[in-house]
Coordinates of C-alpha atoms in Angstrom, one line a residue:
Chain A
M1 CA -3.4 45.7 13.3
A2 CA -0.9 47.6 11.2
A3 CA -4.3 48.1 8.6
A4 CA -5.9 50.1 12.0
A5 CA -2.8 52.0 12.5
R6 CA -2.6 53.3 8.8
V7 CA -6.7 54.5 8.9
S8 CA -6.2 56.2 12.2
L9 CA -3.1 57.7 11.1
R10 CA -4.7 59.1 7.9
R11 CA -7.5 60.9 9.5
R12 CA -5.2 62.7 12.1
F13 CA -2.3 63.7 9.0
P14 CA -4.1 63.8 5.9
A15 CA -0.6 64.4 4.3
A16 CA 0.7 62.1 1.4
A17 CA 4.0 62.2 3.0
L18 CA 2.5 60.8 6.4
G19 CA 0.7 58.1 3.6
G20 CA 4.0 57.2 2.6
A21 CA 5.8 56.9 5.9
C22 CA 2.7 54.5 7.4
L23 CA 3.1 52.4 4.1
Q24 CA 6.9 52.3 4.8
A25 CA 5.6 51.4 8.8
C26 CA 2.8 48.2 7.6
R27 CA 5.2 46.6 5.4
G28 CA 8.4 46.5 8.1
A29 CA 5.8 45.2 10.4
Q30 CA 4.4 42.9 7.6
T31 CA 7.7 41.6 7.3
A32 CA 8.5 41.3 10.7
A33 CA 5.6 39.2 11.4
A34 CA 6.9 36.3 8.3
T35 CA 9.8 35.8 10.1
A36 CA 9.0 34.4 13.1
P37 CA 11.0 31.1 12.4
R38 CA 8.9 27.8 11.4
I39 CA 11.8 25.3 12.5
K40 CA 11.3 21.8 11.8
K41 CA 13.3 18.6 13.1
F42 CA 15.3 16.6 11.0
A43 CA 15.8 12.9 12.3
I44 CA 18.1 11.6 10.1
Y45 CA 20.7 8.1 10.1
R46 CA 23.5 8.4 10.6
W47 CA 26.9 6.2 10.1
D48 CA 30.3 6.4 9.6
P49 CA 32.5 4.0 8.0
D50 CA 35.4 5.2 8.8
K51 CA 35.0 5.7 12.1
T52 CA 36.2 2.3 14.3
G53 CA 33.6 1.1 16.5
D54 CA 30.3 3.7 15.3
K55 CA 27.0 2.6 15.3
P56 CA 24.1 3.2 13.0
R57 CA 22.2 6.5 15.3
M58 CA 19.9 9.6 14.4
Q59 CA 20.7 13.0 14.2
T60 CA 18.6 15.3 15.0
Y61 CA 18.8 19.0 12.7
E62 CA 16.9 21.7 12.5
V63 CA 15.8 24.2 10.0
D64 CA 14.1 27.0 9.4
L65 CA 11.3 26.1 6.7
N66 CA 11.5 29.8 6.2
K67 CA 14.8 29.6 4.6
C68 CA 14.6 26.5 3.0
G69 CA 13.1 25.2 -0.1
P70 CA 10.1 23.0 -0.5
M71 CA 11.7 20.0 -1.2
V72 CA 13.0 17.4 1.6
L73 CA 16.4 17.4 -1.1
D74 CA 16.3 21.1 -0.4
A75 CA 16.4 20.3 3.8
L76 CA 19.5 18.2 3.4
I77 CA 21.4 19.8 0.6
K78 CA 20.8 22.8 3.8
I79 CA 22.0 20.8 6.3
K80 CA 25.0 19.8 4.4
N81 CA 25.8 23.5 3.7
E82 CA 25.4 25.2 6.4
M83 CA 25.2 22.6 9.8
D84 CA 27.1 19.7 9.4
S85 CA 29.8 18.8 5.8
T86 CA 30.0 15.4 6.7
L87 CA 25.9 14.4 5.9
T88 CA 26.4 12.2 2.9
F89 CA 24.0 11.4 0.5
R90 CA 23.8 11.2 -3.7
R91 CA 21.8 13.5 -5.5
S92 CA 21.5 14.7 -9.4
C93 CA 19.2 15.8 -11.0
R94 CA 17.0 17.4 -8.5
E95 CA 14.0 17.4 -10.7
G96 CA 12.7 13.4 -10.0
I97 CA 14.5 11.6 -13.6
C98 CA 17.4 10.0 -11.9
G99 CA 16.4 8.3 -9.2
S100 CA 19.7 9.1 -7.1
C101 CA 18.1 10.6 -4.2
A102 CA 16.0 8.0 -3.4
M103 CA 15.6 7.1 0.1
N104 CA 12.8 6.8 2.5
I105 CA 11.2 9.4 4.2
N106 CA 8.8 9.7 6.7
G107 CA 7.9 5.4 5.8
G108 CA 7.8 5.4 2.3
N109 CA 11.0 5.0 0.1
T110 CA 10.6 7.9 -2.5
L111 CA 12.9 10.4 -4.2
A112 CA 13.8 13.7 -2.2
C113 CA 14.0 15.6 -4.7
T114 CA 10.2 15.4 -4.9
R115 CA 8.5 14.7 -1.6
R116 CA 7.8 18.0 0.3
I117 CA 8.7 18.7 3.7
D118 CA 5.7 18.1 5.8
T119 CA 5.3 21.0 7.1
N120 CA 3.5 20.6 10.5
L121 CA 6.5 21.4 13.1
N122 CA 5.2 19.2 15.5
K123 CA 6.2 16.1 13.4
V124 CA 9.4 15.2 13.5
S125 CA 10.5 14.1 9.8
K126 CA 12.1 10.8 10.3
I127 CA 14.8 9.9 6.9
Y128 CA 16.3 6.4 6.3
P129 CA 18.8 5.1 3.5
L130 CA 16.2 2.6 1.3
P131 CA 15.8 -0.3 3.5
H132 CA 17.1 -3.6 3.7
M133 CA 20.4 -2.5 1.9
Y134 CA 23.9 -2.9 3.1
V135 CA 24.4 1.4 3.5
I136 CA 27.9 2.4 2.9
K137 CA 27.7 5.9 4.7
D138 CA 25.1 7.8 6.1
L139 CA 21.9 7.8 3.6
V140 CA 24.3 6.1 1.0
P141 CA 23.6 2.2 0.2
D142 CA 25.2 -0.4 -1.7
L143 CA 23.0 -0.5 -5.1
S144 CA 25.5 -2.7 -7.2
N145 CA 23.5 -6.1 -6.8
F146 CA 20.3 -3.6 -7.9
Y147 CA 22.2 -3.0 -11.3
A148 CA 23.4 -6.5 -11.4
Q149 CA 20.2 -7.5 -11.7
Y150 CA 19.3 -4.9 -14.2
K151 CA 22.1 -6.3 -16.6
S152 CA 20.6 -9.9 -16.1
I153 CA 17.3 -8.5 -17.7
E154 CA 19.2 -7.8 -21.2
P155 CA 17.7 -4.6 -20.9
Y156 CA 17.8 -3.9 -24.9
L157 CA 16.3 -4.6 -27.7
K158 CA 17.4 -7.7 -29.6
K159 CA 16.7 -9.0 -33.0
K160 CA 17.0 -12.6 -34.2
D161 CA 18.8 -11.1 -37.9
E162 CA 20.6 -7.9 -36.6
S163 CA 22.2 -7.6 -40.1
Q164 CA 19.4 -5.2 -40.5
Q165 CA 20.3 -2.3 -37.6
G166 CA 20.7 0.7 -38.7
K167 CA 19.0 0.6 -41.8
Q168 CA 15.4 2.0 -41.1
Q169 CA 14.3 3.3 -37.6
Y170 CA 12.3 0.1 -35.8
L171 CA 8.6 1.9 -35.8
Q172 CA 6.5 0.7 -32.2
S173 CA 2.4 0.6 -32.2
I174 CA 0.3 3.0 -30.4
E175 CA -0.4 0.8 -28.3
D176 CA 2.7 -1.6 -27.5
R177 CA 3.9 2.3 -26.0
D178 CA 1.6 1.9 -23.7
K179 CA 2.3 -1.2 -21.9
L180 CA 6.1 0.4 -21.6
A181 CA 6.0 -0.9 -17.4
Y182 CA 7.2 -4.4 -18.0
R183 CA 8.8 -3.4 -22.3
W184 CA 11.3 -5.5 -23.0
M185 CA 8.4 -8.2 -22.1
I186 CA 6.1 -6.9 -24.8
D187 CA 7.8 -4.6 -26.9
S188 CA 6.8 -5.9 -30.3
R189 CA 10.3 -5.3 -31.7
D190 CA 12.6 -7.2 -29.5
E191 CA 12.1 -11.0 -30.9
F192 CA 13.6 -13.2 -27.6
T193 CA 10.3 -12.9 -25.5
E194 CA 11.0 -16.6 -25.3
E195 CA 14.0 -16.5 -24.5
R196 CA 13.1 -13.4 -21.4
L197 CA 10.7 -15.6 -20.4
A198 CA 12.5 -19.0 -20.2
K199 CA 15.3 -17.3 -17.7
L200 CA 12.7 -16.4 -15.9
Q201 CA 11.3 -20.3 -15.1
D202 CA 12.6 -20.8 -11.5
P203 CA 11.9 -20.1 -8.3
F204 CA 13.6 -16.9 -7.5
S205 CA 13.7 -14.7 -10.3
L206 CA 10.1 -14.0 -10.4
Y207 CA 8.0 -15.7 -8.4
R208 CA 9.6 -14.5 -5.2
C209 CA 6.8 -11.6 -6.0
H210 CA 3.3 -12.1 -3.7
T211 CA 1.7 -9.2 -5.0
I212 CA 2.0 -6.9 -1.6
M213 CA 2.3 -3.9 -4.5
N214 CA 4.0 -1.8 -1.6
C215 CA 5.8 -1.3 -5.6
T216 CA 3.5 0.7 -6.9
R217 CA 2.1 2.2 -3.8
T218 CA 5.7 3.4 -3.2
C219 CA 6.4 4.3 -7.2
P220 CA 7.5 8.3 -7.3
K221 CA 6.7 8.6 -11.1
G222 CA 3.4 6.6 -10.7
L223 CA 4.4 3.6 -12.9
N224 CA 3.1 -0.2 -11.6
P225 CA 4.9 -3.0 -11.4
G226 CA 3.7 -4.8 -9.3
K227 CA 0.6 -5.1 -12.8
A228 CA 3.7 -5.3 -15.2
I229 CA 5.1 -8.5 -12.9
A230 CA 1.2 -9.8 -13.1
E231 CA 1.1 -10.0 -16.4
I232 CA 4.6 -11.2 -16.9
K233 CA 3.5 -14.5 -14.4
K234 CA 0.4 -14.6 -17.0
M235 CA 3.0 -14.9 -20.4
M236 CA 4.7 -17.4 -18.2
A237 CA 1.7 -19.5 -18.2
T238 CA 1.0 -19.4 -21.9
Y239 CA 3.6 -19.4 -22.9
K240 CA 4.9 -23.1 -23.1
E241 CA 1.5 -24.1 -24.9
K242 CA 2.6 -21.1 -27.5
K243 CA 5.6 -23.6 -27.9
A244 CA 3.6 -26.6 -28.0
S245 CA 1.3 -25.7 -30.3
A246 CA 3.7 -24.5 -32.6
Chain B
M1 CA 22.9 -19.2 -21.7
A2 CA 25.1 -16.9 -21.4
A3 CA 24.1 -13.9 -23.9
L4 CA 28.0 -12.5 -25.2
L5 CA 27.3 -8.5 -24.5
L6 CA 29.1 -7.0 -27.1
R7 CA 31.4 -4.2 -26.6
P8 CA 31.4 -2.0 -30.3
V9 CA 35.1 -1.4 -31.2
G10 CA 35.5 1.8 -32.8
R11 CA 37.5 1.9 -36.5
Y12 CA 38.8 4.7 -38.1
C13 CA 38.0 5.1 -41.8
L14 CA 39.4 7.5 -43.9
H15 CA 37.8 8.1 -47.6
G16 CA 40.2 9.8 -49.0
H17 CA 38.2 10.4 -52.2
L18 CA 35.0 12.3 -50.7
S19 CA 37.1 14.9 -48.4
P20 CA 39.7 15.2 -46.7
Q21 CA 38.4 16.9 -43.8
L22 CA 35.9 14.6 -43.0
C23 CA 36.9 11.9 -41.1
I24 CA 34.3 8.5 -41.1
R25 CA 34.6 6.6 -37.9
K26 CA 32.7 3.5 -38.8
I27 CA 31.9 1.5 -35.4
H28 CA 32.5 -2.2 -35.6
F29 CA 30.3 -4.8 -33.8
S30 CA 33.1 -7.2 -32.6
A31 CA 33.5 -10.4 -29.2
V32 CA 35.0 -8.2 -27.0
P33 CA 32.8 -9.3 -23.9
L34 CA 32.0 -6.6 -21.4
G35 CA 34.6 -6.9 -18.2
T36 CA 31.9 -8.7 -15.9
S37 CA 29.2 -10.7 -16.3
A38 CA 25.7 -9.8 -14.2
K39 CA 26.2 -12.9 -12.1
E40 CA 29.9 -12.3 -11.0
E41 CA 28.6 -8.5 -10.2
M42 CA 26.2 -10.4 -8.0
E43 CA 29.0 -12.7 -6.8
R44 CA 31.5 -9.9 -5.6
F45 CA 28.7 -7.7 -4.5
W46 CA 27.7 -10.6 -2.2
N47 CA 31.4 -11.0 -0.6
K48 CA 32.2 -7.7 -0.6
N49 CA 29.1 -6.8 1.9
T50 CA 29.1 -10.1 3.9
G51 CA 32.8 -9.4 4.8
S52 CA 32.9 -6.1 6.0
N53 CA 31.4 -4.2 8.5
R54 CA 28.6 -2.3 6.9
P55 CA 25.7 -2.4 9.2
L56 CA 21.8 -2.9 6.9
S57 CA 19.6 -0.5 6.7
P58 CA 16.4 -0.5 9.0
H59 CA 13.5 -2.0 7.2
I60 CA 10.5 -3.1 9.3
T61 CA 10.5 -1.1 12.2
I62 CA 10.8 1.7 9.8
Y63 CA 8.2 1.4 6.9
S64 CA 4.9 2.7 7.6
W65 CA 1.9 -0.2 7.2
S66 CA -0.9 1.0 4.7
L67 CA -4.5 -1.1 4.9
P68 CA -2.5 -4.3 1.5
M69 CA 0.1 -4.9 3.5
A70 CA -1.2 -5.6 6.8
M71 CA -3.8 -7.6 4.7
S72 CA -1.2 -9.9 2.9
I73 CA 0.7 -11.0 5.8
G74 CA -2.5 -11.4 7.0
H75 CA -2.9 -13.8 4.4
R76 CA -0.1 -15.2 5.2
G77 CA -1.1 -15.7 8.6
T78 CA -4.7 -16.9 8.6
G79 CA -2.8 -19.8 6.0
V80 CA -0.4 -21.1 8.5
A81 CA -2.7 -20.8 11.5
L82 CA -6.1 -23.0 9.6
S83 CA -2.5 -25.6 8.4
A84 CA -1.2 -25.9 11.6
G85 CA -4.9 -26.2 13.1
V86 CA -6.1 -28.4 10.4
S87 CA -3.6 -30.7 11.1
L88 CA -3.7 -30.6 15.0
F89 CA -7.0 -30.9 14.4
G90 CA -5.7 -34.8 12.2
L91 CA -3.1 -35.8 14.5
S92 CA -6.3 -35.7 17.8
A93 CA -8.5 -37.5 15.7
L94 CA -5.2 -40.3 15.8
L95 CA -4.0 -40.1 18.9
L96 CA -6.4 -39.5 21.3
P97 CA -8.4 -41.1 23.1
G98 CA -12.5 -41.0 23.0
N99 CA -14.4 -39.8 19.7
F100 CA -15.8 -36.2 18.5
E101 CA -18.9 -36.8 20.4
S102 CA -17.1 -37.6 23.2
H103 CA -15.4 -34.3 22.9
L104 CA -18.3 -32.3 22.4
E105 CA -19.5 -33.6 25.4
L106 CA -16.9 -32.0 27.0
V107 CA -17.1 -28.8 25.5
K108 CA -21.1 -29.1 26.4
S109 CA -20.3 -30.2 30.0
L110 CA -17.9 -27.2 30.8
S111 CA -21.4 -24.4 30.6
L112 CA -19.1 -21.7 29.5
G113 CA -22.0 -18.9 28.6
P114 CA -23.1 -18.5 25.3
V115 CA -20.8 -15.1 25.2
L116 CA -18.2 -16.7 25.4
I117 CA -19.3 -20.2 22.8
H118 CA -20.7 -17.5 20.1
S119 CA -16.9 -15.6 20.5
A120 CA -15.0 -18.4 20.5
K121 CA -16.9 -19.5 17.2
F122 CA -16.3 -16.5 15.4
A123 CA -12.2 -16.7 16.5
L124 CA -12.2 -20.0 15.0
A125 CA -14.2 -19.2 11.9
F126 CA -12.6 -15.4 10.8
P127 CA -9.1 -17.0 9.8
L128 CA -10.6 -19.1 7.7
T129 CA -13.2 -17.0 5.7
Y130 CA -10.6 -14.1 6.0
H131 CA -7.9 -16.6 3.9
T132 CA -11.5 -17.4 1.5
W133 CA -12.3 -14.0 0.2
N134 CA -9.0 -12.6 -0.1
G135 CA -7.8 -15.5 -2.0
V136 CA -10.6 -14.8 -4.1
R137 CA -9.0 -11.4 -4.0
H138 CA -5.8 -13.0 -4.7
L139 CA -7.0 -14.8 -7.7
M140 CA -8.0 -11.1 -9.4
W141 CA -5.1 -10.3 -9.4
D142 CA -3.9 -13.7 -11.1
L143 CA -5.8 -12.4 -13.8
G144 CA -4.0 -9.1 -13.7
K145 CA -7.8 -7.8 -12.7
G146 CA -8.0 -4.9 -10.2
L147 CA -4.3 -4.0 -9.9
K148 CA -4.2 0.2 -9.3
I149 CA -3.9 1.8 -6.2
P150 CA -7.9 2.6 -5.2
Q151 CA -8.9 -1.3 -6.5
L152 CA -6.4 -2.0 -4.2
T153 CA -8.1 -0.4 -1.1
Q154 CA -11.3 -1.1 -2.4
S155 CA -11.2 -4.9 -2.7
G156 CA -9.3 -5.0 0.7
V157 CA -12.1 -3.6 2.4
A158 CA -14.5 -5.4 0.5
V159 CA -12.6 -8.2 1.7
L160 CA -12.6 -8.0 5.1
V161 CA -16.5 -6.6 5.5
L162 CA -17.6 -9.6 4.3
S163 CA -15.1 -11.6 6.6
V164 CA -16.7 -10.2 9.7
L165 CA -20.8 -11.0 8.2
S166 CA -19.6 -14.7 7.2
S167 CA -17.6 -15.0 10.3
L168 CA -21.1 -14.3 12.0
G169 CA -23.3 -15.9 9.8
L170 CA -21.3 -19.2 10.5
A171 CA -20.6 -18.6 14.5
A172 CA -24.3 -18.1 14.6
M173 CA -25.1 -21.9 13.4

């Protein structure tokens, strides 16, 4: 449409100055077409502990995607800055490595900073906190139990003889590095494998896993915790034999 | 076995003869335990949260469904159904009057249409075949095989196809 106008003007007025003017008009028309706002709706879980009698509810916000970054975290920050400063969520690195912005977006658990906003304007983006966790406020869950569970697996290398510590780098083979998922069990530098396995010998720690595999499907870093747990179960089955034969 | 989590205790050593400007710190590990153990932290978590008015974030109502997830709950459902069915069969054999032949004659005397009989046979056979084939899939997982996401979908579809085919086969007998 703008191009056609340009051609017709050129035929009638061949002066270069007019050509420049109509180029500006074309540009104006193009930018005018681009600024038609693309409004996306976000339905976000809200709950305020300081408001007595408040019940969890969904609040809908409208964001113009033309004025917003591509990721869900960009939308959340925009909402907090411009529309509702009481919206509460965790965030830090904004590049998918720290894990602070983990939440449930459109039914799947991911990081808000690496999940692109679905540009289909007919759909509402649903944002919930991580499922089945106690909610501190809005999208912030209580993660202290999770951290305690991580502490309980003793996530550091343990050697039987600590006297050599600091003298030389503990090197690792390439094969070992490949198995980084269940890293504390199969790390050849760690000498407490038997004890680590023994600690899992109860009906709860390891055996509540029923191979549903939602964990691997949802991992935002492409890891496979389901496979790692299956490998640990295999190790549990064989280590007693090792002990018996020793 | 509560491993003592050791805390590095910083000790400052000044070696005067080397260089007065250099301050060489030596870190020694001594038995200074960390503030809380994992168990204590978990207890505190539960006490704090169960005593508060904090809501639990929604889970089943909001999580998006997938084939492996649905098949997993199907495996549990068919397992329960099969156990209940076998138990009922055993109990009725013990308690109900008559024998198997008399019950079979009763069903035949109802003169139900062949379509109804076939679909009833299919409905009885399907939980058994589904649970069996998915059981094989589970055993492969226990060996550590087939745990990548595309493999999960492939094996899932294969189980469903096999279950339908074997149920049809059993129902036709």
